[in-house]
Short mmCIF file of C-alpha atoms and ligand atoms in Angstrom, two decimals:
data_model
loop_
_atom_site.label_atom_id
_atom_site.label_comp_id
_atom_site.label_asym_id
_atom_site.label_seq_id
_atom_site.Cartn_x
_atom_site.Cartn_y
_atom_site.Cartn_z
CA MET A 583 -0.21 -5.96 -24.76
CA ALA A 584 -2.50 -8.43 -24.03
CA ARG A 585 -5.59 -7.95 -21.74
CA ARG A 586 -5.06 -9.77 -18.46
CA LYS A 587 -7.86 -11.96 -17.47
CA LYS A 588 -10.39 -10.71 -14.48
CA ILE A 589 -11.35 -13.53 -12.30
CA TYR A 590 -13.73 -11.73 -9.94
CA GLU A 591 -14.94 -8.27 -9.20
CA GLY A 592 -15.84 -7.98 -5.52
CA LYS A 593 -16.98 -4.64 -3.87
CA ALA A 594 -13.60 -3.32 -2.80
CA LYS A 595 -11.43 -5.33 -4.78
CA THR A 596 -11.01 -6.80 -8.29
CA LEU A 597 -8.82 -10.22 -8.84
CA TYR A 598 -6.98 -10.78 -11.75
CA GLU A 599 -4.96 -13.83 -12.95
CA GLY A 600 -1.43 -13.45 -12.07
CA PRO A 601 1.87 -13.82 -13.96
CA GLU A 602 2.77 -17.20 -12.84
CA PRO A 603 0.23 -19.98 -12.33
CA GLY A 604 -1.06 -20.11 -8.52
CA THR A 605 -0.63 -16.42 -8.47
CA VAL A 606 -3.73 -13.73 -8.45
CA VAL A 607 -3.47 -9.96 -8.61
CA GLN A 608 -5.46 -8.03 -6.38
CA TYR A 609 -6.47 -4.61 -7.38
CA PHE A 610 -7.67 -2.32 -4.42
CA LYS A 611 -10.69 -0.12 -5.44
CA ASP A 612 -11.61 3.02 -3.91
CA ASP A 613 -15.27 1.86 -3.90
CA ALA A 614 -16.71 1.96 -0.11
CA THR A 615 -19.81 -0.29 0.41
CA ALA A 616 -21.73 -0.94 3.63
CA PHE A 617 -24.93 -2.77 4.63
CA ASN A 618 -24.23 -5.27 1.69
CA ALA A 619 -23.93 -2.43 -0.65
CA GLU A 620 -27.06 -0.65 -0.12
CA LYS A 621 -24.74 2.23 0.96
CA LYS A 622 -22.07 3.14 -1.83
CA ASP A 623 -19.45 5.92 -2.16
CA VAL A 624 -15.90 6.58 -3.62
CA ALA A 625 -13.33 7.28 -0.76
CA GLU A 626 -10.35 8.82 -2.82
CA GLY A 627 -7.15 7.04 -1.89
CA LYS A 628 -9.02 4.35 0.08
CA GLY A 629 -7.64 1.41 -2.22
CA VAL A 630 -4.03 2.44 -2.10
CA LEU A 631 -3.74 2.85 1.79
CA ASN A 632 -5.72 -0.76 2.16
CA ASN A 633 -3.18 -2.21 -0.33
CA LEU A 634 -0.33 -0.81 1.72
CA LEU A 635 -1.87 -1.74 5.00
CA SER A 636 -2.77 -4.99 3.85
CA GLU A 637 0.64 -5.83 2.97
CA PHE A 638 1.88 -4.39 6.43
CA PHE A 639 -0.32 -6.73 8.07
CA MET A 640 0.34 -9.96 5.96
CA THR A 641 3.91 -9.04 6.07
CA GLY A 642 3.97 -9.14 9.92
CA LEU A 643 1.81 -12.19 10.00
CA THR A 644 4.46 -13.97 7.84
CA ASN A 645 7.07 -12.81 10.15
CA VAL A 646 5.69 -14.18 13.40
CA GLY A 647 5.03 -17.50 11.42
CA ILE A 648 0.94 -17.22 10.58
CA PRO A 649 0.53 -18.58 7.22
CA ASN A 650 -1.08 -16.11 4.67
CA HIS A 651 -1.71 -15.57 0.75
CA PHE A 652 0.54 -12.34 0.37
CA LEU A 653 3.43 -12.59 -1.87
CA ARG A 654 4.68 -9.33 -2.74
CA ARG A 655 3.30 -5.80 -3.66
CA LEU A 656 3.48 -4.73 -7.25
CA ASN A 657 2.52 -1.06 -7.25
CA MET A 658 0.41 1.24 -4.96
CA ARG A 659 -2.84 -0.65 -6.12
CA GLU A 660 -1.93 -4.02 -6.69
CA GLN A 661 -0.48 -6.71 -4.78
CA LEU A 662 0.44 -10.42 -5.98
CA VAL A 663 -1.00 -13.10 -3.67
CA ARG A 664 -1.40 -17.02 -3.88
CA ALA A 665 -4.34 -18.32 -5.39
CA CYS A 666 -6.29 -20.35 -3.00
CA GLU A 667 -10.02 -21.85 -2.46
CA ILE A 668 -11.74 -19.36 -0.26
CA VAL A 669 -13.58 -21.19 2.29
CA PRO A 670 -16.90 -19.56 2.31
CA LEU A 671 -16.84 -18.19 5.99
CA GLU A 672 -16.38 -14.78 7.33
CA VAL A 673 -14.45 -15.37 10.48
CA ILE A 674 -15.01 -12.68 13.08
CA VAL A 675 -13.14 -11.88 16.34
CA ARG A 676 -14.35 -9.58 18.96
CA ASN A 677 -12.50 -8.38 21.95
CA TYR A 678 -15.07 -5.90 22.65
CA ALA A 679 -18.69 -5.77 21.95
CA ALA A 680 -19.63 -3.64 18.73
CA GLY A 681 -21.67 -3.47 15.69
CA SER A 682 -24.00 -6.33 15.12
CA MET A 683 -22.98 -8.15 18.14
CA ALA A 684 -23.80 -5.23 20.31
CA GLN A 685 -27.13 -5.04 18.78
CA ARG A 686 -27.84 -8.62 18.51
CA LEU A 687 -27.02 -9.34 22.22
CA GLY A 688 -28.16 -5.43 23.43
CA ILE A 689 -24.46 -4.94 25.24
CA ASP A 690 -23.16 -1.47 25.06
CA GLU A 691 -20.43 -0.82 22.32
CA GLY A 692 -17.06 -0.90 23.74
CA THR A 693 -17.93 -3.37 26.49
CA GLN A 694 -14.81 -5.33 27.18
CA LEU A 695 -15.77 -9.22 26.43
CA PRO A 696 -14.49 -11.80 28.88
CA ARG A 697 -12.46 -13.41 26.25
CA PRO A 698 -12.22 -13.19 22.38
CA ILE A 699 -15.27 -14.31 20.92
CA VAL A 700 -15.15 -15.97 17.55
CA GLU A 701 -18.28 -15.90 15.06
CA TYR A 702 -18.84 -17.53 11.76
CA CYS A 703 -21.06 -16.06 8.85
CA LEU A 704 -21.79 -17.69 5.86
CA LYS A 705 -20.36 -15.66 2.64
CA ASP A 706 -23.47 -15.27 0.62
CA ASP A 707 -24.31 -11.62 -0.35
CA ALA A 708 -27.91 -12.74 -1.35
CA LEU A 709 -28.60 -13.80 1.89
CA GLY A 710 -26.58 -10.84 3.76
CA ASP A 711 -23.80 -13.10 5.17
CA PRO A 712 -25.77 -14.93 8.01
CA LEU A 713 -24.52 -15.79 11.29
CA VAL A 714 -23.94 -19.56 11.47
CA THR A 715 -22.72 -22.10 14.01
CA GLU A 716 -20.38 -24.87 13.81
CA GLU A 717 -23.19 -27.33 13.56
CA HIS A 718 -24.25 -25.65 10.17
CA ILE A 719 -20.57 -25.57 9.00
CA ALA A 720 -20.04 -29.25 9.53
CA ALA A 721 -23.47 -30.38 8.64
CA PHE A 722 -23.38 -28.58 5.13
CA GLY A 723 -19.95 -29.41 4.36
CA TRP A 724 -18.69 -25.89 4.24
CA ALA A 725 -15.51 -26.90 6.40
CA THR A 726 -14.32 -30.14 8.07
CA GLN A 727 -13.88 -30.30 11.96
CA GLN A 728 -10.13 -30.06 11.35
CA ASP A 729 -10.56 -27.13 9.20
CA MET A 730 -12.47 -25.48 11.79
CA ASP A 731 -9.79 -26.35 14.33
CA ASP A 732 -7.26 -24.74 12.17
CA ILE A 733 -9.37 -21.67 11.40
CA LEU A 734 -10.10 -21.07 15.28
CA SER A 735 -6.18 -21.35 15.81
CA LEU A 736 -5.45 -18.95 12.82
CA ALA A 737 -8.05 -16.34 13.91
CA LEU A 738 -6.66 -16.49 17.46
CA ARG A 739 -3.29 -16.01 16.47
CA VAL A 740 -4.26 -13.16 14.05
CA ASN A 741 -6.03 -11.43 16.90
CA ASP A 742 -2.97 -11.66 19.40
CA PHE A 743 -0.86 -10.14 16.67
CA MET A 744 -2.91 -7.58 15.43
CA SER A 745 -4.23 -6.61 18.84
CA GLY A 746 -0.14 -5.92 19.83
CA VAL A 747 0.44 -3.92 16.76
CA MET A 748 -2.45 -1.72 16.95
CA PHE A 749 -1.89 -1.03 20.98
CA GLY A 750 1.57 -0.32 20.18
CA VAL A 751 0.43 2.84 18.07
CA GLY A 752 -2.56 3.78 20.60
CA ILE A 753 -5.19 1.94 18.68
CA ARG A 754 -7.73 -0.63 20.20
CA LEU A 755 -8.65 -3.47 18.12
CA VAL A 756 -12.14 -3.85 18.72
CA ASP A 757 -13.09 -6.41 16.36
CA PHE A 758 -11.98 -7.69 12.97
CA LYS A 759 -13.10 -10.20 9.84
CA ILE A 760 -10.62 -12.70 8.02
CA GLU A 761 -11.04 -14.83 5.34
CA VAL A 762 -9.39 -18.27 5.01
CA GLY A 763 -8.00 -19.91 1.71
CA ARG A 764 -7.17 -23.47 0.89
CA VAL A 765 -3.89 -24.42 -0.57
CA TYR A 766 -2.77 -27.65 -1.75
CA GLU A 767 0.79 -28.79 -1.52
CA GLY A 768 1.09 -32.32 -3.13
CA ASP A 769 -1.18 -34.63 -1.08
CA PHE A 770 -1.55 -32.16 1.54
CA GLN A 771 -3.83 -29.15 2.15
CA ARG A 772 -3.37 -26.17 4.17
CA LEU A 773 -5.30 -23.20 5.39
CA ILE A 774 -3.97 -19.80 5.14
CA VAL A 775 -5.34 -16.25 6.08
CA ALA A 776 -6.60 -14.89 2.64
CA ASP A 777 -8.37 -11.90 1.67
CA GLU A 778 -7.27 -8.91 3.02
CA ILE A 779 -6.63 -7.14 6.82
CA SER A 780 -7.47 -3.58 6.50
CA PRO A 781 -9.63 -0.70 8.12
CA ASP A 782 -12.28 -1.96 5.87
CA SER A 783 -12.26 -5.44 7.76
CA CYS A 784 -11.48 -4.23 11.45
CA ARG A 785 -12.72 -1.90 14.11
CA LEU A 786 -10.12 0.15 15.23
CA TRP A 787 -10.56 3.00 18.00
CA ASP A 788 -8.32 5.36 19.12
CA ILE A 789 -7.36 4.42 22.54
CA GLU A 790 -7.37 7.93 24.08
CA SER A 791 -10.05 9.75 22.53
CA GLY A 792 -12.40 6.89 21.21
CA ARG A 793 -12.12 8.07 17.56
CA LYS A 794 -13.33 5.26 15.02
CA LEU A 795 -10.43 4.85 12.35
CA ASP A 796 -12.35 2.50 10.36
CA LYS A 797 -15.09 1.66 8.06
CA ASP A 798 -17.87 2.83 10.71
CA VAL A 799 -16.63 6.31 9.72
CA PHE A 800 -18.25 5.55 6.39
CA ARG A 801 -21.01 3.12 7.72
CA ARG A 802 -22.25 5.87 10.50
CA ASP A 803 -21.20 9.31 8.41
CA LEU A 804 -18.50 10.34 10.85
CA GLY A 805 -16.11 12.23 8.43
CA SER A 806 -13.43 11.35 6.00
CA LEU A 807 -12.52 7.94 5.61
CA THR A 808 -9.74 8.63 3.80
CA ASP A 809 -8.41 10.63 6.79
CA ALA A 810 -9.41 7.71 9.30
CA TYR A 811 -7.57 5.25 7.18
CA SER A 812 -4.44 7.71 6.83
CA GLU A 813 -4.40 8.04 10.41
CA VAL A 814 -3.75 4.25 10.92
CA ALA A 815 -1.26 4.32 8.10
CA ASN A 816 0.81 7.22 9.55
CA ARG A 817 0.97 5.62 12.90
CA LEU A 818 2.07 2.42 11.67
CA GLY A 819 4.76 4.26 9.23
CA VAL A 820 3.12 2.96 5.99
CA MET A 821 2.01 6.16 4.46
CA PRO A 822 3.12 6.55 0.88
CA LYS A 823 6.09 8.91 0.40
CA GLY A 824 5.40 12.53 0.25
CA ALA A 825 1.72 12.09 1.40
CA THR A 826 0.26 13.03 5.17
CA PRO A 827 -3.18 12.91 6.30
CA ILE A 828 -3.66 16.21 5.07
CA ASN A 829 -1.89 15.63 1.57
CA ARG A 830 -3.68 12.39 0.50
CA PRO A 831 -1.79 9.50 -1.24
CA THR A 832 -1.67 10.35 -5.15
CA LEU A 833 -3.65 7.73 -7.00
CA ILE A 834 -1.20 5.63 -9.24
CA ASN A 835 -3.60 3.28 -11.25
P1 TMP B 1889 -20.22 -6.66 12.30
O1 TMP B 1889 -20.41 -6.16 13.80
O2 TMP B 1889 -21.16 -5.54 11.78
O3 TMP B 1889 -20.83 -8.04 12.46
O4 TMP B 1889 -18.60 -6.62 11.74
C1 TMP B 1889 -17.68 -7.44 12.48
C2 TMP B 1889 -16.58 -7.12 12.04
O5 TMP B 1889 -16.46 -7.55 10.80
C3 TMP B 1889 -16.00 -5.62 11.98
O6 TMP B 1889 -14.61 -5.83 12.20
C4 TMP B 1889 -16.33 -5.20 10.39
C5 TMP B 1889 -16.09 -6.75 9.70
N1 TMP B 1889 -16.98 -6.92 8.80
C6 TMP B 1889 -16.43 -7.23 7.59
O7 TMP B 1889 -15.27 -7.11 7.07
N2 TMP B 1889 -17.22 -7.26 6.22
C7 TMP B 1889 -18.74 -7.40 6.29
O8 TMP B 1889 -19.23 -7.41 5.07
C8 TMP B 1889 -19.06 -7.18 7.69
C9 TMP B 1889 -20.58 -6.88 7.87
C10 TMP B 1889 -18.26 -6.87 8.71
N1 LIG B 1890 -18.64 -5.30 3.31
C1 LIG B 1890 -20.31 -5.22 3.29
C2 LIG B 1890 -20.87 -4.21 2.27
O1 LIG B 1890 -20.35 -3.96 1.27
C3 LIG B 1890 -20.66 -4.68 4.32
C4 LIG B 1890 -19.89 -4.09 5.67
O2 LIG B 1890 -18.86 -4.18 5.55
O3 LIG B 1890 -20.63 -3.00 6.51
O4 LIG B 1890 -21.87 -4.19 1.85
#
């Protein structure tokens, strides 16, 4: 059998050429990294959970009319997505102060923000994904003003959808990051939500206890990352068959 072509290897996922033109296979790894990969570990089962969770969230976005790259899940670790040109920005939406914003502005973590705040970081590992303004984005041509209008609208729509879904299972969506991709349809281009939506890219706190159910568990050494992500998957009803938070998902490669 011919070996498929690897397009890109990231920290948490590997991308392969898809079976049809214009498609890409996303393989979710168990690798966990933080602080620009200064801290690394393997969280057994994380890839399976993120694959299922990202499928769940992206399918939900499709159902409410928010365009995204997800086509279908292929197996426990892989999903087929639309090929797109990734806009070189990390788009962060915050509902409560936490992480780098809490630090940068000296706001207590957990403080509710007056309204959702959207921030942009340049996707550049060598520079540590620095925060940039719309002035930088326009001046350096990373995205046009029309793109920025569309990106803001996508980010806020994703925030409304995700906040509601998570609230329904007793979880607060503190903040999250999305990436946006450009697809071409005839003479037109469109921006769609790409990459993944998972506890790797969100802050999720149990509303009752405040327990963290996201990658901060790993960043801050708060316990088992797989247990935290399993809790999210369980509440949303997307745990792999036969798996419970204690009996972790079997690894099918
Ligand atoms: P921050 O508070 O560390 O800037 O993170 C904001 C949100 O973005 C949080 O939900 C985690 C997510 N995030 C990523 O998905 N990738 C990253 O590389 C970083 C730094 C944050
Ligand atoms: N994703 C980044 C890294 O792998 C940072 C983070 O999520 O904290 O280093």
